[in-house]
GROMACS .gro file of C-alpha atoms in nm:
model
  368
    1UNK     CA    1  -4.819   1.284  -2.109
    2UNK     CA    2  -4.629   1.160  -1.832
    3UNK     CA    3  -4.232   1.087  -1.852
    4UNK     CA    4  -4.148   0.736  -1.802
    5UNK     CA    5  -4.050   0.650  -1.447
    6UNK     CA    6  -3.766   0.414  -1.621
    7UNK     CA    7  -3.559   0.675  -1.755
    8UNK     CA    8  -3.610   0.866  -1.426
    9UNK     CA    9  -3.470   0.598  -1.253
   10UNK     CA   10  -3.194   0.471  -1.441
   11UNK     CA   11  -2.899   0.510  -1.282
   12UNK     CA   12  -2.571   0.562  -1.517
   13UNK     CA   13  -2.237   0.549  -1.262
   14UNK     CA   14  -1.886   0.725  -1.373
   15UNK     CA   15  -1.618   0.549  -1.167
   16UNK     CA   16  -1.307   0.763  -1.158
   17UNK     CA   17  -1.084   0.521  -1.118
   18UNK     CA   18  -0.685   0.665  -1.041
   19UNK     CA   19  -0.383   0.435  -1.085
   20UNK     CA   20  -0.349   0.371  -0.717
   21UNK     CA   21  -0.698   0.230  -0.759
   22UNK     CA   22  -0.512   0.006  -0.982
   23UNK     CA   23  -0.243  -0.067  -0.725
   24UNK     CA   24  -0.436  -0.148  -0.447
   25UNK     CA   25  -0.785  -0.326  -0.609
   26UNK     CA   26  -0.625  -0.539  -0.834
   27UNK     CA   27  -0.874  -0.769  -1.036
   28UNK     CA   28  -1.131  -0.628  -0.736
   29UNK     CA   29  -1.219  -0.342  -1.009
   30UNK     CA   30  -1.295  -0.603  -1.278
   31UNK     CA   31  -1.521  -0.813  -1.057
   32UNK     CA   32  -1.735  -0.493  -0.948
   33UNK     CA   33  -1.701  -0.421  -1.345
   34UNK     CA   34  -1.857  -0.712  -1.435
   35UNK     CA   35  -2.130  -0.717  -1.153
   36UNK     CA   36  -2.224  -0.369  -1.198
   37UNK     CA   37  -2.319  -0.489  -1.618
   38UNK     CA   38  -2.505  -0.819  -1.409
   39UNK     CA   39  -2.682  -0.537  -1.189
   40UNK     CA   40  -2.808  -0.374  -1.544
   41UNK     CA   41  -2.627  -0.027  -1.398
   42UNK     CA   42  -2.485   0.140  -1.726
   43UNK     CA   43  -2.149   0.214  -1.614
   44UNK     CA   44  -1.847   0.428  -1.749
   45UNK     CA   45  -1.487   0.422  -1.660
   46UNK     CA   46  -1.268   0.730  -1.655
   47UNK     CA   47  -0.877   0.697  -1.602
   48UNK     CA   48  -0.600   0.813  -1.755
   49UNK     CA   49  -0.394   0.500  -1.692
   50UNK     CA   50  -0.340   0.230  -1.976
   51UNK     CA   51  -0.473  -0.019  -1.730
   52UNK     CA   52  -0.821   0.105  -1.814
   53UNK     CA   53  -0.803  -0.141  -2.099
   54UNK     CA   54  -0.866  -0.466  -1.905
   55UNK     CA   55  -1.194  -0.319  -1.766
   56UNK     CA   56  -1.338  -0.251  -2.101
   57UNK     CA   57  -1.609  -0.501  -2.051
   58UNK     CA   58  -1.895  -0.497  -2.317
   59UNK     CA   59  -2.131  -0.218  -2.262
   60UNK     CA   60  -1.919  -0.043  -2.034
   61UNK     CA   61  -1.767   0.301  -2.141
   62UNK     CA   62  -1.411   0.376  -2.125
   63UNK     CA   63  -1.333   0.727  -2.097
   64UNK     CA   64  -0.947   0.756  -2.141
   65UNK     CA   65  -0.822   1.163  -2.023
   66UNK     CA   66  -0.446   1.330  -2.011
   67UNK     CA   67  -0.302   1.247  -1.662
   68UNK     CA   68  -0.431   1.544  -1.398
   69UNK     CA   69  -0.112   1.667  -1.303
   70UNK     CA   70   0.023   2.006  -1.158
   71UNK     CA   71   0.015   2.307  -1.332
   72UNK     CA   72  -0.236   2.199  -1.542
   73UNK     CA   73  -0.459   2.000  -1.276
   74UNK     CA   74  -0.793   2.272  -1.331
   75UNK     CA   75  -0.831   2.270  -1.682
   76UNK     CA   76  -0.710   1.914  -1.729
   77UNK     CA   77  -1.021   1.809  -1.478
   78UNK     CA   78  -1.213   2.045  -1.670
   79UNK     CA   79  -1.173   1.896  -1.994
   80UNK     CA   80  -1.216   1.558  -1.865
   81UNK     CA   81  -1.538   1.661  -1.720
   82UNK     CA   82  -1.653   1.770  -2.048
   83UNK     CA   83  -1.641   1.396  -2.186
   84UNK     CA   84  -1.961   1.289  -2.041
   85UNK     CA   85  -2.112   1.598  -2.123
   86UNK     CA   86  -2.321   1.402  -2.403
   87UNK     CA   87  -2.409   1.094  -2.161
   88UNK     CA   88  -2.348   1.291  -1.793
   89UNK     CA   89  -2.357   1.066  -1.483
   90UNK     CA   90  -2.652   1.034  -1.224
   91UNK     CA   91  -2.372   0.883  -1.006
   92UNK     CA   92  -1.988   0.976  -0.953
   93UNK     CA   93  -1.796   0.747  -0.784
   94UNK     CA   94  -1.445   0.808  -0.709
   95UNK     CA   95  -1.224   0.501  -0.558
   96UNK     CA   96  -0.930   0.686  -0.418
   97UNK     CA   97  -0.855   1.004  -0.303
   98UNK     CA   98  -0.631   1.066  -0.608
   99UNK     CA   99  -0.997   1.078  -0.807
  100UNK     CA  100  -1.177   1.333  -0.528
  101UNK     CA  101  -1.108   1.605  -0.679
  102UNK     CA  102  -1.212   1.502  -1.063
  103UNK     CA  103  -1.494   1.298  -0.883
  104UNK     CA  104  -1.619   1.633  -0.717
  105UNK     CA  105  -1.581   1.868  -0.981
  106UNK     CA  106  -1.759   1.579  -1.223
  107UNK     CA  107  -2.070   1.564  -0.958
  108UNK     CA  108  -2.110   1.953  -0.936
  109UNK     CA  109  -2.127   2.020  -1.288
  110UNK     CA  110  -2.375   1.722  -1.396
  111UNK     CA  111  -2.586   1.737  -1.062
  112UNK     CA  112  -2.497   1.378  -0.971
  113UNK     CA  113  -2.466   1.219  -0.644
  114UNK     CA  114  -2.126   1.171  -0.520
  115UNK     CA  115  -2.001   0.861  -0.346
  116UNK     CA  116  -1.623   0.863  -0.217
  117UNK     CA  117  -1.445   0.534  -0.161
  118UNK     CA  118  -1.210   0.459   0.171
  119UNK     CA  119  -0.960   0.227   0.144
  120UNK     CA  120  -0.632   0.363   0.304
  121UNK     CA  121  -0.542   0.669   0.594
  122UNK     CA  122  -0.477   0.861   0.301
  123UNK     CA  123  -0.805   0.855   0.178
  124UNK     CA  124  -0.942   0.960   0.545
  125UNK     CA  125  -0.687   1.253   0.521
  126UNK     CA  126  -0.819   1.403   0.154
  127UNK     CA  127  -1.206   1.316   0.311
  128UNK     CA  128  -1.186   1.518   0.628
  129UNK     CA  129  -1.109   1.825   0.389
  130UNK     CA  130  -1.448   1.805   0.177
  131UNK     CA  131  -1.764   1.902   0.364
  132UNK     CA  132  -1.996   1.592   0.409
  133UNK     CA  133  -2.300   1.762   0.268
  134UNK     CA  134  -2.141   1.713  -0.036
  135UNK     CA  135  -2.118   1.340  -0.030
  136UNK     CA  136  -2.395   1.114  -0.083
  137UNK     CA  137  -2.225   0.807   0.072
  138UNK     CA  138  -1.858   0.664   0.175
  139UNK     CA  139  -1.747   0.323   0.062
  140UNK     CA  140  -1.584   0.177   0.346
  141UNK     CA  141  -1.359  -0.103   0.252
  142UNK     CA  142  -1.242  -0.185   0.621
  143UNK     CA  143  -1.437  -0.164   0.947
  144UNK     CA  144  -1.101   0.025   1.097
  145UNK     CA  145  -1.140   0.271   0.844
  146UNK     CA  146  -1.501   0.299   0.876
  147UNK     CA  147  -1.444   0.412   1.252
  148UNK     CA  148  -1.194   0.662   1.184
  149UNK     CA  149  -1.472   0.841   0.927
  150UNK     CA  150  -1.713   0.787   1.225
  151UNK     CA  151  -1.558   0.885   1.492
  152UNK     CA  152  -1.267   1.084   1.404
  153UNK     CA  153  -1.392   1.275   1.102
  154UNK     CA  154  -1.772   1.307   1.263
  155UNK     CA  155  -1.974   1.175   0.950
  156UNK     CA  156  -2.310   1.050   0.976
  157UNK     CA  157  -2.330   0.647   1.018
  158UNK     CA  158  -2.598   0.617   0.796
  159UNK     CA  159  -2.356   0.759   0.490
  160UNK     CA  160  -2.050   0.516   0.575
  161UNK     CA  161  -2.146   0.197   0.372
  162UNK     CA  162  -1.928  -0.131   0.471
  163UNK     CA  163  -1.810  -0.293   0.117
  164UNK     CA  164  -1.531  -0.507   0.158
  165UNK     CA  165  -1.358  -0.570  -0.146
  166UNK     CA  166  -1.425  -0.921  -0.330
  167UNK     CA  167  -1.214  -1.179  -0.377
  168UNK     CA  168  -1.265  -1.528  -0.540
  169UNK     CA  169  -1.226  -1.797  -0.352
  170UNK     CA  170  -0.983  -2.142  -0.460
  171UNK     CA  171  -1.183  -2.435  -0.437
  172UNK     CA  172  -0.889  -2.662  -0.309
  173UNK     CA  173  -0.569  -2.571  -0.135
  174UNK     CA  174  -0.296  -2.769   0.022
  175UNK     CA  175  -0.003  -2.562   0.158
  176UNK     CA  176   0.262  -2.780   0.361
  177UNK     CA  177   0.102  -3.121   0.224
  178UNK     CA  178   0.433  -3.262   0.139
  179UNK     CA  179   0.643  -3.239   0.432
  180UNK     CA  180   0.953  -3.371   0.210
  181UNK     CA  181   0.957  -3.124  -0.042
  182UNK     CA  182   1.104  -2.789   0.045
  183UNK     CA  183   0.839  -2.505   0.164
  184UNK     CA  184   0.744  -2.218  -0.090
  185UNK     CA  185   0.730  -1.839   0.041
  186UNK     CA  186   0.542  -1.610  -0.208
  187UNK     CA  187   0.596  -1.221  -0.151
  188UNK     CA  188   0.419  -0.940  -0.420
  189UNK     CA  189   0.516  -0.628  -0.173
  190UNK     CA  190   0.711  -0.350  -0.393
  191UNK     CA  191   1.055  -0.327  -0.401
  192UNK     CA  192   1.135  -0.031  -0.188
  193UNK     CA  193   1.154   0.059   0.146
  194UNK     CA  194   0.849   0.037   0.235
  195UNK     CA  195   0.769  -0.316   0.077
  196UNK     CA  196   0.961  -0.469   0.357
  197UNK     CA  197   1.132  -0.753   0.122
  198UNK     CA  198   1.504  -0.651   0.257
  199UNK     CA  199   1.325  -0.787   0.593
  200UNK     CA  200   1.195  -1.122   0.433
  201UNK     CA  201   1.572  -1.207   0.284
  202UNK     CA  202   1.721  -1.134   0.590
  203UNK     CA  203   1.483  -1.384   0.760
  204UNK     CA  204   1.567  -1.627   0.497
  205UNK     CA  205   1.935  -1.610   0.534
  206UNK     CA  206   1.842  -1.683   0.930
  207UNK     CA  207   1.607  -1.951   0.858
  208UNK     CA  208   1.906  -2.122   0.640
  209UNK     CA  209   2.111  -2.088   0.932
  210UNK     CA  210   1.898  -2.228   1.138
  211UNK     CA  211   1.844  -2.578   0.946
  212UNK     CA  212   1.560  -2.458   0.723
  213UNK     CA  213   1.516  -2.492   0.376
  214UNK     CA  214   1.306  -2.232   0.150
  215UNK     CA  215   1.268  -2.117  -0.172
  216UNK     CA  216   1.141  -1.770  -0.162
  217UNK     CA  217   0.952  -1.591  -0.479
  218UNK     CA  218   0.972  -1.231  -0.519
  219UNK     CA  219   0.733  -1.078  -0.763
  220UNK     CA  220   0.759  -0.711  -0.782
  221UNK     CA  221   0.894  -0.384  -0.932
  222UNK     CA  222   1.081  -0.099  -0.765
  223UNK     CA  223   1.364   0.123  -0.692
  224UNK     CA  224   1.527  -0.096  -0.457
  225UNK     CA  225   1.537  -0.416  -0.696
  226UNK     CA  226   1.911  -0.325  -0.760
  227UNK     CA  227   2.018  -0.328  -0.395
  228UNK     CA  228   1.770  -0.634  -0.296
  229UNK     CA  229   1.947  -0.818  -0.559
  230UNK     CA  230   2.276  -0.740  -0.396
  231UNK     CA  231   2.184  -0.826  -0.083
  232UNK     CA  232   2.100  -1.220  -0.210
  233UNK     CA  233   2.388  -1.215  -0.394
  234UNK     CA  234   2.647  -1.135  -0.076
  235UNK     CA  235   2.408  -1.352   0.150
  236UNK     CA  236   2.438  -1.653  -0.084
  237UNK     CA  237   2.046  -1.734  -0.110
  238UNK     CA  238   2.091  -1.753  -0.486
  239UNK     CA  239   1.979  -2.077  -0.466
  240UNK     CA  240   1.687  -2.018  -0.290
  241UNK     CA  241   1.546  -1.645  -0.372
  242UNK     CA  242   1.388  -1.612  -0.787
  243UNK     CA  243   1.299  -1.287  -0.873
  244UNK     CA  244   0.989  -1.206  -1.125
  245UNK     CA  245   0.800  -0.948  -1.235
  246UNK     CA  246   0.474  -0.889  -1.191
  247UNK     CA  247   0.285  -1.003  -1.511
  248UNK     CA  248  -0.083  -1.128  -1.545
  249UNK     CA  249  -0.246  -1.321  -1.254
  250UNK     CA  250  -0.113  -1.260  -0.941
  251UNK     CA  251  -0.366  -1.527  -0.790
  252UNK     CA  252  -0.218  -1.829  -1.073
  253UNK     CA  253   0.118  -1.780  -0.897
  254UNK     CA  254  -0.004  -1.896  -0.566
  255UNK     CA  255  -0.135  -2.226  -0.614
  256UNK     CA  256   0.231  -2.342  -0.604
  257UNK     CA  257   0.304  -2.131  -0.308
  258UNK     CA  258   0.295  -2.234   0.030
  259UNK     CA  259   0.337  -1.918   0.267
  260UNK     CA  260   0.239  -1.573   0.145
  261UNK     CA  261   0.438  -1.322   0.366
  262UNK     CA  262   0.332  -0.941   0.336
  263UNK     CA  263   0.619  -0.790   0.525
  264UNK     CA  264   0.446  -0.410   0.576
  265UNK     CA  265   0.291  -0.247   0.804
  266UNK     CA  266   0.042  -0.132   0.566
  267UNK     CA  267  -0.200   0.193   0.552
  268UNK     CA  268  -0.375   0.084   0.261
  269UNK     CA  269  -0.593  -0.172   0.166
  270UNK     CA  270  -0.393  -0.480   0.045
  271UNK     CA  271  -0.583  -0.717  -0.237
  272UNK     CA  272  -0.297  -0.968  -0.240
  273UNK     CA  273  -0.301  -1.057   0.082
  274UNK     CA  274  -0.626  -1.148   0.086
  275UNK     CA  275  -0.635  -1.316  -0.231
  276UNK     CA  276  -0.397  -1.529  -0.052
  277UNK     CA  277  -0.602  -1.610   0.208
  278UNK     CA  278  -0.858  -1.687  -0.072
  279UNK     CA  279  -0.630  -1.922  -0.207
  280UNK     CA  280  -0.573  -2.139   0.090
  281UNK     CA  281  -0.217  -1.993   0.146
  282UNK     CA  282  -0.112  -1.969   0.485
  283UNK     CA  283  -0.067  -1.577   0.561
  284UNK     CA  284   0.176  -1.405   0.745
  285UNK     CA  285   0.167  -1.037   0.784
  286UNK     CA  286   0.289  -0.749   0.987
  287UNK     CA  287   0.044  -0.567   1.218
  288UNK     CA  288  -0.149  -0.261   1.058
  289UNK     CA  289  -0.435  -0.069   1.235
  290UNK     CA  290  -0.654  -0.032   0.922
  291UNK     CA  291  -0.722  -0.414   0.858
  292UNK     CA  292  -0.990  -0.615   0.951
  293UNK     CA  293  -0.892  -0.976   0.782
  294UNK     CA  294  -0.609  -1.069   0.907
  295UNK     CA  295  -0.689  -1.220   1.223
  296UNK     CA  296  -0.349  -1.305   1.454
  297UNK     CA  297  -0.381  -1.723   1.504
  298UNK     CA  298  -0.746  -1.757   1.362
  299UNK     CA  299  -0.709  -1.631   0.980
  300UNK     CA  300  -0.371  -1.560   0.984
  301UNK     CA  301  -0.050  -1.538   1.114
  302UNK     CA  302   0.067  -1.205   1.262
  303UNK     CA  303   0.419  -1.134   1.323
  304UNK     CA  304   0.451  -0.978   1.689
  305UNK     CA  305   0.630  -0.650   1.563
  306UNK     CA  306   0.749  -0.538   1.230
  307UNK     CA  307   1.098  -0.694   1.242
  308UNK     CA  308   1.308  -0.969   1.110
  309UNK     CA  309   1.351  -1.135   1.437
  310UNK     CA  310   0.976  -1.124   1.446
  311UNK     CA  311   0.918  -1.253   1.098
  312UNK     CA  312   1.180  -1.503   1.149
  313UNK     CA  313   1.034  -1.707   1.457
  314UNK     CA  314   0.707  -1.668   1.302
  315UNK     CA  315   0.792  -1.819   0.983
  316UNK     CA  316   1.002  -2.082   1.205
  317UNK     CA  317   0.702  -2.190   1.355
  318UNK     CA  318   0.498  -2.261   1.032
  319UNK     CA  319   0.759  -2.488   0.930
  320UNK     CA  320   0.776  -2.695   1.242
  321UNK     CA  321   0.447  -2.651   1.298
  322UNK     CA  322   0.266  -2.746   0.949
  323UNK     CA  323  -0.075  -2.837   1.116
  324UNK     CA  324  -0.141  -2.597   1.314
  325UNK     CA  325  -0.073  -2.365   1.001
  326UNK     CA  326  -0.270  -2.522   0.797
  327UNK     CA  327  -0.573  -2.469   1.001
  328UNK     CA  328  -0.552  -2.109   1.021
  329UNK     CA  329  -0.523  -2.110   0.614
  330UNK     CA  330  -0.806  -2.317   0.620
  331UNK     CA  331  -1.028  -2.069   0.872
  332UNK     CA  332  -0.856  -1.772   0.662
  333UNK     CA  333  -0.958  -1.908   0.350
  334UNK     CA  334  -1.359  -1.919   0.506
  335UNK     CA  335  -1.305  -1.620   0.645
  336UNK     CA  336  -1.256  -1.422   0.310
  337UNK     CA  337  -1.584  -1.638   0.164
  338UNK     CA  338  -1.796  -1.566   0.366
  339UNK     CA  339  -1.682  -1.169   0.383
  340UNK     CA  340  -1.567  -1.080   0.065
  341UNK     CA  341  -1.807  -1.200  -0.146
  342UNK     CA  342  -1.736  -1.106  -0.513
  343UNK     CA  343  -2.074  -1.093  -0.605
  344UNK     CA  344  -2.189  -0.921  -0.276
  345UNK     CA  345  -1.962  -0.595  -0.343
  346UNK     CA  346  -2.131  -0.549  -0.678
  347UNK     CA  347  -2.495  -0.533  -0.584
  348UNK     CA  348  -2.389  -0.354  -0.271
  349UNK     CA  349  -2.296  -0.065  -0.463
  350UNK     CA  350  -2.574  -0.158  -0.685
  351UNK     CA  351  -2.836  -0.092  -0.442
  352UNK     CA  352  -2.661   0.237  -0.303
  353UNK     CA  353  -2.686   0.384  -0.644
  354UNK     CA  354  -3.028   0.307  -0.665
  355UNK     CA  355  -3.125   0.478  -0.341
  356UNK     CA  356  -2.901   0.763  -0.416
  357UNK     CA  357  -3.097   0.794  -0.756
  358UNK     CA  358  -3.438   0.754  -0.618
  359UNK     CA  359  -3.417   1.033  -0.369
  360UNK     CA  360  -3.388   1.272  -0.677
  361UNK     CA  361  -3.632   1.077  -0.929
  362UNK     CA  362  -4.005   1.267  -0.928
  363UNK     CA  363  -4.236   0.927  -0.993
  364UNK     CA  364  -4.576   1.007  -1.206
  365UNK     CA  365  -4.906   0.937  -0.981
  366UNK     CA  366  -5.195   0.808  -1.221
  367UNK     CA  367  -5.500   0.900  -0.966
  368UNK     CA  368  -5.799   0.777  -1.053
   0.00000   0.00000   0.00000
């Protein structure tokens, strides 16, 4: 009796999914949740990080381990591996390079096809070290980052998939409609050194000094939140800067938000920024070789060097410029819909899987 070509071709995908997963993909990882359960591809989550939780979606799997951490990284991975040893993957997908290792280990032992996701220089750091015959395909979340694996690290075109991450997309948006009421700045980045906030107060203060009224929202965490703090306070911008931390739905908090202002030069993949965009919010940024979105003039606003004099005249010319502004929001804002498509990631990956799968699957021939 033959075996039945179903089972053979099921495909059952463990996505490792590390805390700076978390960090960077925001509510990205719940939409490719959710589409991977619409794509019928059985699907379990492994993470050690409580934020596991909000992607325990119906049939999906969560598979909670101890945090891999020096000295007890091998035999932490290897009793992590272990949990799927009743229901073991045909698929491992790891979406940073803090999950490689797990990832790898996870696909050796169970014989499943490996697929490592890109999203920041990091990533391309950990992925030169790990020979490509090991990898079945490389989830490329920028086109930057896809030529670095290309033509830096030498791997094969035809394993670097392009799979931008999704993002939904506001159906109305009005930033600088009222001209009389006093213009919004929203700002997520981290509080610490590298968030670049110290940068966006300063440019307040100058803006202030300059004749122009803003009310500036910080929502973050951080090391620095003591010092930032102190830095309003001796400025006087009490008035005008609000602190808040960063609780639920980053996207609710923009629809009464005018500006979003990343003020980084990033090397990872940043979700907020172009949820922004999503949401109609005119975007101003630093530049940052890895991105793709952020467009200087056509999908957003791109601040000539990473500076406060820089920011400052940029953000000076949204506010005396509103309509101009507006219309790179607007192109921003069509930019991310038609290429971030929430349900295009999911049956991207989808599809991979599938192929992955098939190569392996031995298909019964009923001759006549």
């Amino acid at each position: 009796m033959s075996q039945d070509p179903t089972s053979q071709l099921s495909v059952n995908v463990a996505l490792c999914v590390h805390g700076d997963a978390f960090d960077r993909l925001g509510h990205a990882l719940r939409y490719l949740a959710v589409g991977l359960i619409d794509q019928a591809i059985r699907t379990q989550l492994v993470s050690s990080d409580n934020r596991l939780s909000s992607l325990s979606l119906g049939p999906i799997r969560p598979i909670v381990h101890n945090p891999i951490k020096w000295p007890f990284s091998h035999r932490r991975i290897t009793q992590t591996v272990e949990l799927l040893a009743n229901d073991p993957p045909t698929v491992v997908h790891a979406l940073s390079a803090a999950s490689y290792e797990l990832a790898i280990k996870m696909a050796k032992t169970y014989e499943a096809d490996l697929v490592l996701q890109v999203g920041a220089t990091q990533d391309c750091d950990y992925v030169s070290q790990i020979p490509e015959s090991d990898v079945g395909a490389y989830f490329v979340l920028t086109q930057p980052l896809a030529k670095i694996l290309q033509n830096q690290l030498r791997i094969p075109a035809n394993k670097i998939i392009f799979t931008p991450p999704g993002v939904y997309v506001s159906r109305t948006a009005s930033p600088l409609a009222n001209l009389e009421q006093t213009t919004t700045l929203l700002c997520t980045a981290p509080f610490n050194a590298a968030g670049g906030v110290d940068l966006l107060l300063q440019s307040v203060d100058t803006l202030r000094k300059r004749g122009h009224a803003v009310l500036a929202f910080l929502v973050g965490e951080g090391r620095d939140e003591p010092a930032l703090r102190k830095l309003v306070r001796d400025r006087g911008l009490n008035s005008m800067v609000a602190f808040a931390q960063p609780l639920g739905n980053i996207a609710s908090l923009m629809s009464g938000a005018d500006i979003y202002v990343l003020p980084t030069t990033r090397t990872a993949v940043s979700m907020d920024g172009l949820l922004a965009m999503g949401a109609g919010l005119v975007t101003v940024t630093f530049p940052s070789a890895i991105d793709d979105a952020y467009i200087a003039d056509e999908t957003a606003l791109i601040c000539d060097s990473p500076t406060t004099s820089a920011l400052t005249d940029t953000l000076e010319r949204i506010i005396t410029k509103p309509d101009a502004a507006r219309d790179i929001a607007v192109a921003g804002q069509a930019y991310i819909k038609e290429n971030h498509s929430v349900s295009a990631m999911a049956e991207l990956a989808a599809s991979v899987y599938r192929k992955l799968n098939m190569a392996h699957a031995t298909l019964p021939f009923q001759g006549s």
